[in-house]
Every structure is written in C-alpha cells, then in structure tokens.
C-alpha cells in the first residue's frame, strides 16, 4: 500500500503513453504530474514534492539521459529521487549509459503497466525504507 | 505574318480571363481540400478525445468486472484502427491482451485481407502492423506476398508480422528476404529475425546448407545465437570458428563472447594472433568476457597491435576482467618503458572510465 500523498512525475513526450501511465498510477492512489520533456519535468521537480520519477529516454528539448544527469546534480533530497527510465530502445549501451548517469531502473517498451507499478513500488521501498 | 491589333487585344483579354478563372478555380479547390482536411482532423481529434478516457477505463477496470467500451460506429472504424495502433507499441502484458480483445470485439480485423492488397502503401503497412500487434494468425499467409512489396517499410512490417507470430512455417520466406537485403541492413534486420525467438536456431541448423557452400545465413545464425545467448548453439559456434571465412569466424566469436563460457577460452585464444585484424579485434573483446585473469598476458600483447580497433578492444577486454584487468591497464599506462601504442590505449581507456565515474 502506497503511503498517502505519494507524488510521481511522468516525463513522456508521447501523450498516448503518458495518459496510460498516468491512469494506471492514479488507480494506485498516487498523485501524478505530467511533463512533455525534460525541461518541463525539471521545472515540476523544483516546484513539487516529487517522490518518484519515470522518464522516457528520447524526447525533444531535453532527453531522459540529460534529465537524469540534471536531477542527480541537484542537492538532496531532490537529487536523490528514484528515477525509472522507459525507452523504446533496447540498445545495451544506452541502458548502461543511463544507469551509470544515476537512473535506478530501466524498462523498454512495450511495458506492462502492472510491472511498471511494481518496479516503482520496489524503488520507493528501497529508497524510503533505507531512510 | 501580322495579326490585326484588335484580334491580338481580344486574344490577350480572353487569355487573361481564362487564366484568371483557372487560378481562382485552383485556389478555391485548394481551399476546399484544406477545409475538408481541417474538418477531418477536428473530427479525428474529437474522436480520440472521446476514446482516450474510455480506453483507460476499459484497460484498468476492476478485475472480474465487465470491460466497458462505447460502440464504435462503422464510419469511425478506420480512425479507430489508427487510434488503437498508437498503443500497441507501448503496452505489454495484461493491457496488451485487453487491447487485442477490444480490437477483435470491434471486428476491425475483418477488413485486413482487403487492406493488405490496398493500392496505398500506408494502408498495407497499417494492416501488416495490426496483424503483428494483435496476433491475427489467420491472415499470416496473406502477409507473405508483402515481402516483395516495392515499398521498403511495408516489407519490413510484413516481416515483423511473420516473425512475431513465432510460426516457423514462415522462417524460410523471411530468411530469404533478409538475405536478399543489402549487407549493411542485414544485421539491423537481425532484430526482425529475433522475433521468431530462440526456436529459430535449431530450425536454421536443420535447414541451412553447410557453411562452406552458403556462408551468409551462418553469419546470421551466429549473430542470433549471440543475441539470444543460446547456450545450446555453442557446439555449432565452435565448429564455425574452423570455417576459413573471416565474416563467419568473427560472428561466431561475437556470439561466444555473449555466451561467456570459460570452457571455450582455449578455442578463442589462438584467434588473438590471426592475420585478419577483424578476428583479432573480436577475439580481444571475447577474451575479456570469457578469459578471466589468464587472458591478461595476451590482452597486454594485443594493446600494441598495429590496428587501433584491436588495441581498443584489448583495453576494453582488460577493463571487463575487473580489478586484475584494471590494475594491468594502470601499470601499462604508467610504465615509461611500455610500448607507446599500449601506453596510449591504456591511458585512453582509464580516462574514459574516469569521466564516467566507473571502470
């Protein structure tokens, strides 16, 4: 069971995908903020108390890789927010690059929304139960 | 010949009127077409906006509850096909299954045979994509002729529809299509062949001619064995190392590296001294993944290879060996008596790792 007021930032340029992810996460009782690219995502992260981030890799303006780097450059606690990267690209090098940049997990499309929720839950548990 | 000025004037006047009429007509026609397109777009957007919340309600309704979705009128079914296809690349698992059920329940698939033969390429492509996404097995036979379609993206989607079915009855036509493509495209098309799953590998072993007679398909075999990390193909990959064709041997090395079986080390190590540099380069990569600390002496030798790619892979191979390999690289980078090629590549690799905060 998710703690009350858990807030998730979904950064995704494809509106169809974003809507599906948002609907599924809202079903879990999470509050979801949507951004269409990394710049908007970073802006939202500054202004809201975000607990988890999911981001697409390929986006205009600022891609997911840059977004991960920018977030990790922020001071804690915002700089330590768990990040799940979602990409349609199964390139091994990209995965390594993103994980090395500080992403906590990586999923490739097509995704199962239930698996996504489970991974976010695990990430949340790891981060917040570790204190 | 001189025409009377009055006649010339009349011709000019009439010519101007006709031209003006034609231009006005064209402008009007363009405006009408634009107006119709705008109207269609507005209609499509309105439909999408109505279906989007309905789709999320449909996908995420409580388990055991009937899945509601509003009736899609016949005239909207073309738009609905495109609407649904926006989601199939995104969704997997239960949601993908629910999407398929919705697609079948609406009877959109009945028009597939007709659409596969449509004169417009995008319609044929859309039909092939739907067959792949929603696994419409009964239409697969009608997809095969599209492998000869003049439009490349239609053939690509047709091949994907056939491979994603996992039905090896279509392995032969797809393989022939892949082999008929340009070489530079073939490795990219490997992703398409992967759709058949690892079951394709025993099929290939059974159906391909010997590598000496027809080497090209065996390159694909090796690359597929690597990408599926198919351990059962290891014996065949080792046999391919003995085929005296560099492309086959390099592909087999690549696959053996992916399998990372230490027992194959004695077979891979001699190729580090092969006269063909692509083989030395692949061997360097493979040794780093399968060799363990025993591979360090040969990898150090390879860091002074005259070919940059071999030196680079040897340094990478050493880094892949973990602590022992990194220590050897550090020693090489700091040794003033070391071969300059070896020292430079060791420094380059260590700097690269340093920039990324890992080794």
Coordinates of C-alpha atoms in Angstrom, one line a residue:
Chain A
X1 CA 0.0 0.0 0.0
X2 CA 1.5 3.3 -1.1
X3 CA 1.9 6.0 1.6
X4 CA -0.6 8.8 1.4
X5 CA 0.3 11.8 -0.8
X6 CA 3.0 9.9 -2.8
X7 CA 3.7 12.0 -5.9
X8 CA 5.0 10.8 -9.2
X9 CA 6.4 12.8 -12.1
X10 CA 5.8 11.2 -15.5
X11 CA 8.0 12.7 -18.2
X12 CA 6.9 11.5 -21.6
X13 CA 6.5 13.2 -24.9
X14 CA 4.1 10.7 -26.4
X15 CA 0.7 11.8 -25.0
X16 CA -0.9 8.4 -25.5
X17 CA 1.7 6.6 -23.4
X18 CA 1.7 9.4 -20.8
X19 CA -2.1 9.1 -20.4
X20 CA -1.9 5.3 -19.9
X21 CA 0.8 5.5 -17.3
X22 CA -1.0 8.4 -15.5
X23 CA -4.3 6.5 -15.4
X24 CA -2.6 3.3 -14.1
X25 CA -0.7 5.2 -11.4
X26 CA -3.7 7.2 -10.3
X27 CA -5.5 3.8 -9.9
X28 CA -2.9 3.1 -7.2
X29 CA -3.9 6.3 -5.4
X30 CA -0.7 8.2 -6.5
X31 CA -0.8 11.9 -7.4
X32 CA 0.7 12.2 -10.9
X33 CA 2.3 15.2 -12.6
X34 CA 2.9 15.0 -16.3
X35 CA 5.6 16.7 -18.4
X36 CA 6.2 16.5 -22.1
X37 CA 10.0 16.8 -21.9
X38 CA 13.0 17.1 -19.6
X39 CA 12.8 20.9 -19.3
X40 CA 9.2 20.8 -18.1
X41 CA 10.0 17.8 -15.9
X42 CA 12.8 19.6 -14.1
X43 CA 10.6 22.6 -13.6
X44 CA 7.9 20.5 -12.0
X45 CA 10.5 18.7 -9.8
X46 CA 11.7 22.1 -8.5
X47 CA 8.2 23.1 -7.5
X48 CA 6.6 19.9 -6.3
X49 CA 7.5 17.4 -3.6
X50 CA 8.1 14.5 -6.1
X51 CA 8.8 11.1 -4.7
X52 CA 9.4 9.1 -7.9
X53 CA 10.2 9.9 -11.5
X54 CA 9.5 7.9 -14.6
X55 CA 11.0 9.4 -17.8
X56 CA 11.2 8.5 -21.4
X57 CA 14.6 8.4 -23.0
X58 CA 14.1 10.0 -26.4
X59 CA 12.4 13.4 -26.0
X60 CA 12.7 16.8 -27.6
X61 CA 14.3 19.8 -25.7
X62 CA 15.9 17.7 -23.1
X63 CA 16.2 13.9 -23.3
X64 CA 15.9 11.4 -20.5
X65 CA 19.6 10.9 -20.2
X66 CA 20.2 14.6 -19.7
X67 CA 17.3 14.8 -17.3
X68 CA 18.8 12.1 -15.1
X69 CA 22.1 13.9 -15.0
X70 CA 20.4 17.2 -14.2
X71 CA 18.4 15.6 -11.4
X72 CA 21.5 13.9 -9.9
X73 CA 23.3 17.3 -9.9
X74 CA 20.6 18.7 -7.6
X75 CA 21.2 18.8 -3.8
X76 CA 19.4 16.2 -1.8
X77 CA 16.6 15.3 -1.3
X78 CA 15.5 16.2 -4.8
X79 CA 18.8 15.0 -6.3
X80 CA 18.2 11.5 -4.8
X81 CA 14.7 11.0 -6.1
X82 CA 14.4 7.4 -7.6
X83 CA 14.2 7.5 -11.4
X84 CA 12.9 4.8 -13.7
X85 CA 13.8 5.2 -17.4
X86 CA 11.4 4.0 -20.1
X87 CA 12.6 3.6 -23.6
X88 CA 11.6 2.1 -26.9
X89 CA 15.3 1.5 -27.5
X90 CA 16.8 -1.9 -26.5
X91 CA 20.3 -0.7 -27.0
X92 CA 22.6 -2.2 -24.3
X93 CA 24.9 0.8 -24.4
X94 CA 22.1 3.3 -23.8
X95 CA 21.0 1.2 -20.8
X96 CA 24.5 1.2 -19.4
X97 CA 24.8 5.0 -20.0
X98 CA 21.6 5.8 -18.3
X99 CA 22.2 3.6 -15.3
X100 CA 25.7 5.0 -15.0
X101 CA 24.3 8.5 -15.1
X102 CA 22.2 7.7 -12.0
X103 CA 18.9 6.1 -13.1
X104 CA 17.7 3.5 -10.7
X105 CA 16.0 1.2 -13.2
X106 CA 15.3 0.8 -16.9
X107 CA 12.3 -0.6 -18.8
X108 CA 11.9 -1.0 -22.5
X109 CA 8.6 -0.6 -24.4
X110 CA 6.3 -2.3 -24.7
X111 CA 5.7 -2.1 -21.0
X112 CA 3.2 -3.8 -18.7
X113 CA 1.6 -1.1 -16.6
X114 CA 1.4 -3.6 -13.7
X115 CA 5.1 -4.4 -13.9
X116 CA 5.8 -0.6 -14.0
X117 CA 3.8 -0.1 -10.8
X118 CA 5.7 -3.0 -9.2
X119 CA 9.1 -1.6 -10.1
X120 CA 8.1 1.9 -8.9
X121 CA 7.0 0.3 -5.6
X122 CA 10.3 -1.6 -5.2
X123 CA 12.2 1.6 -5.9
X124 CA 10.1 3.5 -3.4
X125 CA 10.6 0.8 -0.8
X126 CA 14.4 0.7 -1.3
X127 CA 14.7 4.5 -1.1
X128 CA 12.3 5.3 1.7
X129 CA 12.8 2.3 3.9
X130 CA 16.5 2.9 3.8
X131 CA 15.8 6.3 5.3
Chain B
X1 CA 2.5 37.1 -90.6
X2 CA 0.9 40.1 -88.9
X3 CA -2.3 39.7 -86.9
X4 CA -4.7 42.7 -86.7
X5 CA -4.1 44.6 -83.4
X6 CA -7.8 44.2 -82.5
X7 CA -7.5 40.4 -82.7
X8 CA -4.3 40.4 -80.6
X9 CA -6.0 42.5 -78.0
X10 CA -9.1 40.2 -77.9
X11 CA -6.9 37.2 -77.6
X12 CA -5.0 38.8 -74.7
X13 CA -8.2 39.8 -72.9
X14 CA -9.7 36.3 -73.2
X15 CA -6.4 34.6 -72.3
X16 CA -6.2 36.8 -69.1
X17 CA -9.8 35.9 -68.3
X18 CA -9.3 32.2 -68.7
X19 CA -6.0 32.3 -66.8
X20 CA -7.7 34.2 -64.0
X21 CA -10.5 31.8 -63.9
X22 CA -8.1 28.8 -63.7
X23 CA -6.1 30.4 -60.9
X24 CA -9.3 31.3 -59.0
X25 CA -10.6 27.7 -59.6
X26 CA -7.3 26.2 -58.3
X27 CA -7.3 28.5 -55.2
X28 CA -10.9 27.5 -54.5
X29 CA -10.1 23.8 -54.9
X30 CA -7.2 24.1 -52.6
X31 CA -9.3 25.9 -50.0
X32 CA -12.0 23.2 -50.2
X33 CA -9.4 20.5 -49.8
X34 CA -7.8 22.3 -46.9
X35 CA -11.2 22.9 -45.3
X36 CA -12.1 19.2 -45.7
X37 CA -8.8 18.1 -44.2
X38 CA -9.2 20.5 -41.2
X39 CA -12.7 19.2 -40.7
X40 CA -11.5 15.6 -40.8
X41 CA -8.6 16.4 -38.4
X42 CA -11.0 18.2 -36.0
X43 CA -13.3 15.2 -36.2
X44 CA -10.4 12.7 -35.6
X45 CA -9.2 14.7 -32.6
X46 CA -12.7 14.8 -31.2
X47 CA -13.0 11.0 -31.6
X48 CA -9.5 10.5 -30.0
X49 CA -10.5 12.7 -27.1
X50 CA -13.7 10.7 -26.6
X51 CA -11.9 7.3 -26.8
X52 CA -8.8 8.1 -24.7
X53 CA -10.6 8.2 -21.3
X54 CA -12.8 5.3 -22.4
X55 CA -9.7 3.3 -23.2
X56 CA -8.1 3.9 -19.8
X57 CA -11.4 2.9 -18.1
X58 CA -11.5 -0.2 -20.3
X59 CA -7.9 -1.2 -19.6
X60 CA -7.8 -0.6 -15.9
X61 CA -11.3 -1.6 -14.8
X62 CA -11.5 -3.8 -11.6
X63 CA -10.6 -7.4 -12.2
X64 CA -13.6 -9.7 -12.9
X65 CA -15.7 -6.7 -13.9
X66 CA -17.1 -6.5 -17.5
X67 CA -14.9 -4.2 -19.6
X68 CA -16.9 -1.3 -20.9
X69 CA -16.1 0.4 -24.2
X70 CA -18.5 2.6 -26.2
X71 CA -19.7 1.3 -29.6
X72 CA -17.6 2.4 -32.5
X73 CA -19.7 3.3 -35.5
X74 CA -18.8 1.7 -38.8
X75 CA -17.7 5.0 -40.4
X76 CA -15.2 5.6 -37.5
X77 CA -13.6 2.2 -37.7
X78 CA -10.7 3.4 -39.9
X79 CA -9.9 6.1 -37.4
X80 CA -10.2 3.7 -34.6
X81 CA -7.6 1.3 -36.1
X82 CA -5.1 4.1 -36.2
X83 CA -6.1 5.1 -32.7
X84 CA -5.5 1.7 -31.3
X85 CA -2.2 1.2 -33.1
X86 CA -0.8 4.2 -31.2
X87 CA -0.9 2.0 -28.1
X88 CA 0.3 -1.4 -29.2
X89 CA 4.0 -0.4 -29.3
X90 CA 3.6 0.9 -25.7
X91 CA 1.6 -1.8 -23.9
X92 CA 2.6 -5.3 -22.9
X93 CA 1.2 -7.9 -20.6
X94 CA -2.5 -7.8 -19.5
X95 CA -3.1 -4.4 -21.1
X96 CA -1.8 -5.6 -24.5
X97 CA -4.1 -8.6 -24.2
X98 CA -7.1 -6.4 -23.3
X99 CA -6.3 -4.2 -26.3
X100 CA -6.3 -7.2 -28.5
X101 CA -9.7 -8.3 -27.1
X102 CA -11.1 -4.9 -27.9
X103 CA -9.7 -4.9 -31.4
X104 CA -11.2 -8.3 -32.1
X105 CA -14.5 -7.5 -30.4
X106 CA -15.0 -4.5 -32.7
X107 CA -14.5 -6.7 -35.8
X108 CA -11.9 -4.3 -37.3
X109 CA -9.8 -7.3 -38.4
X110 CA -12.4 -8.5 -41.0
X111 CA -11.1 -5.9 -43.4
X112 CA -7.5 -7.0 -43.1
X113 CA -7.2 -9.2 -46.3
X114 CA -8.6 -6.4 -48.4
X115 CA -6.3 -3.8 -46.8
X116 CA -3.2 -6.0 -47.3
X117 CA -3.8 -5.6 -51.0
X118 CA -4.7 -1.9 -51.0
X119 CA -3.1 0.3 -53.6
X120 CA -2.0 2.8 -50.9
X121 CA 1.3 1.7 -49.1
X122 CA 0.4 3.2 -45.8
X123 CA -2.8 1.1 -45.7
X124 CA -0.9 -2.1 -46.4
X125 CA 1.6 -1.2 -43.8
X126 CA -1.1 -0.5 -41.2
X127 CA -2.7 -3.8 -41.9
X128 CA 0.6 -5.7 -41.5
X129 CA 1.2 -3.8 -38.3
X130 CA -2.2 -4.8 -36.9
X131 CA -1.5 -8.4 -37.8
X132 CA 1.7 -8.3 -35.8
X133 CA 0.3 -6.3 -32.9
X134 CA -2.9 -8.2 -32.4
X135 CA -1.5 -11.6 -33.5
X136 CA -4.1 -12.3 -36.2
X137 CA -2.7 -15.7 -37.2
X138 CA -5.3 -16.4 -39.9
X139 CA -4.0 -13.6 -42.0
X140 CA -0.3 -14.5 -41.9
X141 CA -0.4 -16.4 -45.2
X142 CA -1.7 -13.3 -46.9
X143 CA 1.2 -11.2 -45.4
X144 CA 3.9 -13.3 -47.2
X145 CA 3.5 -11.6 -50.7
X146 CA 4.2 -8.3 -49.0
X147 CA 7.8 -9.4 -48.5
X148 CA 8.1 -8.5 -52.2
X149 CA 6.3 -5.2 -51.8
X150 CA 8.1 -2.3 -53.6
X151 CA 7.9 -0.1 -50.5
X152 CA 10.6 -1.0 -48.0
X153 CA 8.7 -0.1 -44.8
X154 CA 5.8 -2.3 -45.9
X155 CA 8.2 -5.3 -46.4
X156 CA 9.8 -4.5 -43.0
X157 CA 6.4 -4.5 -41.2
X158 CA 5.3 -7.7 -43.1
X159 CA 8.5 -9.5 -42.0
X160 CA 7.9 -8.3 -38.4
X161 CA 4.3 -9.6 -38.5
X162 CA 5.6 -13.0 -39.7
X163 CA 8.4 -13.3 -37.2
X164 CA 6.4 -12.1 -34.2
X165 CA 3.9 -14.9 -34.9
X166 CA 6.7 -17.3 -33.8
X167 CA 5.4 -19.6 -36.5
X168 CA 8.5 -21.3 -38.1
X169 CA 6.4 -22.1 -41.2
X170 CA 7.3 -18.6 -42.2
X171 CA 11.0 -18.8 -41.4
X172 CA 12.1 -19.6 -45.0
X173 CA 10.4 -16.7 -46.8
X174 CA 11.6 -14.2 -44.1
X175 CA 15.1 -15.6 -44.1
X176 CA 15.2 -15.4 -47.9
X177 CA 14.0 -11.8 -47.7
X178 CA 16.7 -10.9 -45.1
X179 CA 19.4 -12.5 -47.2
X180 CA 18.2 -10.6 -50.3
X181 CA 18.7 -7.2 -48.5
X182 CA 21.9 -5.2 -48.6
X183 CA 24.6 -6.5 -46.3
X184 CA 24.6 -3.3 -44.2
X185 CA 21.0 -3.7 -43.5
X186 CA 21.2 -7.4 -42.6
X187 CA 22.5 -7.0 -39.1
X188 CA 19.7 -4.5 -38.4
X189 CA 17.3 -7.0 -39.8
X190 CA 18.6 -9.4 -37.2
X191 CA 16.2 -7.7 -34.8
X192 CA 13.3 -8.8 -37.0
X193 CA 14.5 -12.4 -37.1
X194 CA 14.8 -12.3 -33.3
X195 CA 11.0 -12.2 -33.3
X196 CA 10.9 -15.9 -34.0
X197 CA 12.6 -16.5 -30.7
X198 CA 15.5 -18.9 -30.0
X199 CA 13.5 -21.8 -31.6
X200 CA 14.7 -20.4 -35.0
X201 CA 18.3 -21.6 -34.2
X202 CA 17.6 -25.3 -34.3
X203 CA 15.5 -24.7 -37.4
X204 CA 18.4 -23.0 -39.1
X205 CA 20.8 -25.8 -38.1
X206 CA 18.4 -28.3 -39.7
X207 CA 17.6 -26.4 -42.8
X208 CA 20.7 -24.4 -43.9
X209 CA 23.2 -25.7 -46.3
X210 CA 26.8 -26.3 -45.0
X211 CA 28.6 -23.0 -44.2
X212 CA 31.3 -23.7 -46.9
X213 CA 28.5 -23.9 -49.5
X214 CA 26.4 -21.0 -48.3
X215 CA 28.2 -18.9 -45.7
X216 CA 25.9 -15.9 -45.4
X217 CA 23.0 -17.5 -43.4
X218 CA 25.5 -18.8 -40.9
X219 CA 26.6 -15.3 -40.1
X220 CA 23.0 -14.6 -39.1
X221 CA 22.9 -17.9 -37.2
X222 CA 25.9 -16.9 -35.2
X223 CA 24.6 -13.4 -34.5
X224 CA 21.2 -14.7 -33.5
X225 CA 22.8 -17.3 -31.2
X226 CA 24.7 -14.4 -29.5
X227 CA 21.7 -12.1 -29.2
X228 CA 19.6 -14.9 -27.7
X229 CA 22.5 -16.1 -25.6
X230 CA 21.6 -19.6 -26.8
X231 CA 23.9 -22.0 -25.0
X232 CA 22.6 -25.0 -27.0
X233 CA 24.2 -23.4 -30.1
X234 CA 27.7 -23.3 -28.6
X235 CA 28.9 -26.5 -30.2
X236 CA 27.9 -25.2 -33.6
X237 CA 29.6 -21.8 -32.9
X238 CA 32.8 -23.6 -32.1
X239 CA 32.5 -25.5 -35.4
X240 CA 32.1 -22.2 -37.2
X241 CA 35.4 -21.0 -35.8
X242 CA 37.0 -23.6 -38.0
X243 CA 35.3 -22.4 -41.2
X244 CA 38.0 -20.4 -43.0
X245 CA 35.9 -17.4 -43.7
X246 CA 36.6 -14.2 -41.6
X247 CA 33.0 -13.0 -41.5
X248 CA 31.7 -16.3 -40.2
X249 CA 34.5 -16.6 -37.6
X250 CA 34.1 -13.1 -36.4
X251 CA 30.4 -13.6 -36.0
X252 CA 31.0 -16.8 -34.1
X253 CA 33.4 -15.0 -31.8
X254 CA 30.9 -12.3 -31.2
X255 CA 28.4 -14.9 -30.2
X256 CA 30.8 -16.9 -28.0
X257 CA 31.6 -13.6 -26.2
X258 CA 27.9 -13.2 -25.5
X259 CA 27.7 -16.7 -24.1
X260 CA 30.8 -16.0 -21.9
X261 CA 31.6 -19.7 -21.3
X262 CA 35.1 -20.0 -19.8
X263 CA 35.4 -23.5 -21.3
X264 CA 35.6 -22.0 -24.8
X265 CA 38.8 -20.0 -23.9
X266 CA 41.3 -22.4 -25.4
X267 CA 39.4 -22.2 -28.8
X268 CA 39.2 -18.4 -28.8
X269 CA 42.7 -17.6 -27.6
X270 CA 44.6 -18.7 -30.8
X271 CA 42.4 -16.3 -32.9
X272 CA 44.0 -13.4 -31.0
X273 CA 47.0 -14.0 -33.3
X274 CA 45.1 -14.4 -36.5
X275 CA 46.4 -12.5 -39.5
X276 CA 42.9 -10.9 -40.2
X277 CA 42.5 -7.9 -37.8
X278 CA 38.7 -8.1 -37.6
X279 CA 39.2 -11.5 -36.0
X280 CA 41.9 -10.2 -33.6
X281 CA 39.5 -7.4 -32.6
X282 CA 36.6 -9.8 -31.9
X283 CA 38.9 -12.1 -30.1
X284 CA 40.2 -9.3 -27.9
X285 CA 36.6 -8.5 -26.9
X286 CA 35.7 -12.1 -26.3
X287 CA 38.8 -12.8 -24.2
X288 CA 37.8 -10.1 -21.8
X289 CA 34.5 -11.7 -21.3
X290 CA 35.5 -15.4 -21.1
X291 CA 39.1 -15.4 -20.2
X292 CA 39.5 -14.4 -16.6
X293 CA 42.9 -13.3 -15.3
X294 CA 44.6 -15.9 -17.6
X295 CA 43.8 -13.7 -20.6
X296 CA 45.7 -10.7 -19.2
X297 CA 49.2 -11.5 -20.8
X298 CA 47.7 -12.0 -24.3
X299 CA 45.5 -8.9 -23.9
X300 CA 48.6 -6.9 -22.9
X301 CA 50.3 -8.1 -26.1
X302 CA 47.2 -7.0 -28.1
X303 CA 47.3 -3.4 -26.8
X304 CA 50.4 -2.9 -29.0
X305 CA 48.7 -4.3 -32.1
X306 CA 49.2 -2.1 -35.2
X307 CA 45.4 -1.8 -35.7
X308 CA 43.6 0.7 -33.5
X309 CA 40.4 -1.4 -33.2
X310 CA 42.3 -4.3 -31.8
X311 CA 44.1 -2.2 -29.3
X312 CA 40.9 -0.5 -28.2
X313 CA 39.1 -3.9 -27.8
X314 CA 42.1 -5.3 -25.9
X315 CA 42.0 -2.4 -23.4
X316 CA 38.2 -2.8 -23.2
X317 CA 38.7 -6.6 -22.6
X318 CA 41.1 -5.9 -19.8
X319 CA 38.6 -3.5 -18.2
X320 CA 35.9 -6.1 -18.5
X321 CA 38.1 -8.5 -16.5
X322 CA 37.5 -6.3 -13.4
X323 CA 40.1 -5.5 -10.8
X324 CA 43.0 -7.6 -12.2
X325 CA 42.5 -6.1 -15.7
X326 CA 42.2 -2.6 -14.5
X327 CA 45.4 -2.9 -12.4
X328 CA 47.2 -4.2 -15.5
X329 CA 45.9 -1.2 -17.5
X330 CA 47.1 1.2 -14.8
X331 CA 50.5 -0.4 -14.8
X332 CA 50.7 -0.1 -18.6
X333 CA 49.6 3.5 -18.6
X334 CA 52.3 4.4 -16.1
X335 CA 55.1 2.3 -17.4
X336 CA 57.5 4.6 -19.4
X337 CA 59.2 1.6 -21.0
X338 CA 55.9 0.1 -22.3
X339 CA 55.1 0.2 -26.0
X340 CA 53.8 3.7 -26.8
X341 CA 50.7 2.2 -28.5
X342 CA 49.9 0.1 -25.5
X343 CA 50.5 3.0 -23.1
X344 CA 48.3 5.4 -25.1
X345 CA 45.4 3.0 -25.3
X346 CA 45.6 2.1 -21.6
X347 CA 45.6 5.8 -20.7
X348 CA 42.7 6.4 -23.1
X349 CA 40.6 3.6 -21.6
X350 CA 41.3 4.7 -18.0
X351 CA 40.4 8.3 -18.8
X352 CA 37.2 7.2 -20.5
X353 CA 36.3 5.2 -17.3
X354 CA 37.3 8.1 -15.1
X355 CA 35.0 10.5 -16.9
X356 CA 32.1 8.2 -16.4
X357 CA 32.9 7.5 -12.7
X358 CA 33.4 3.8 -13.1
X359 CA 35.9 1.3 -14.6

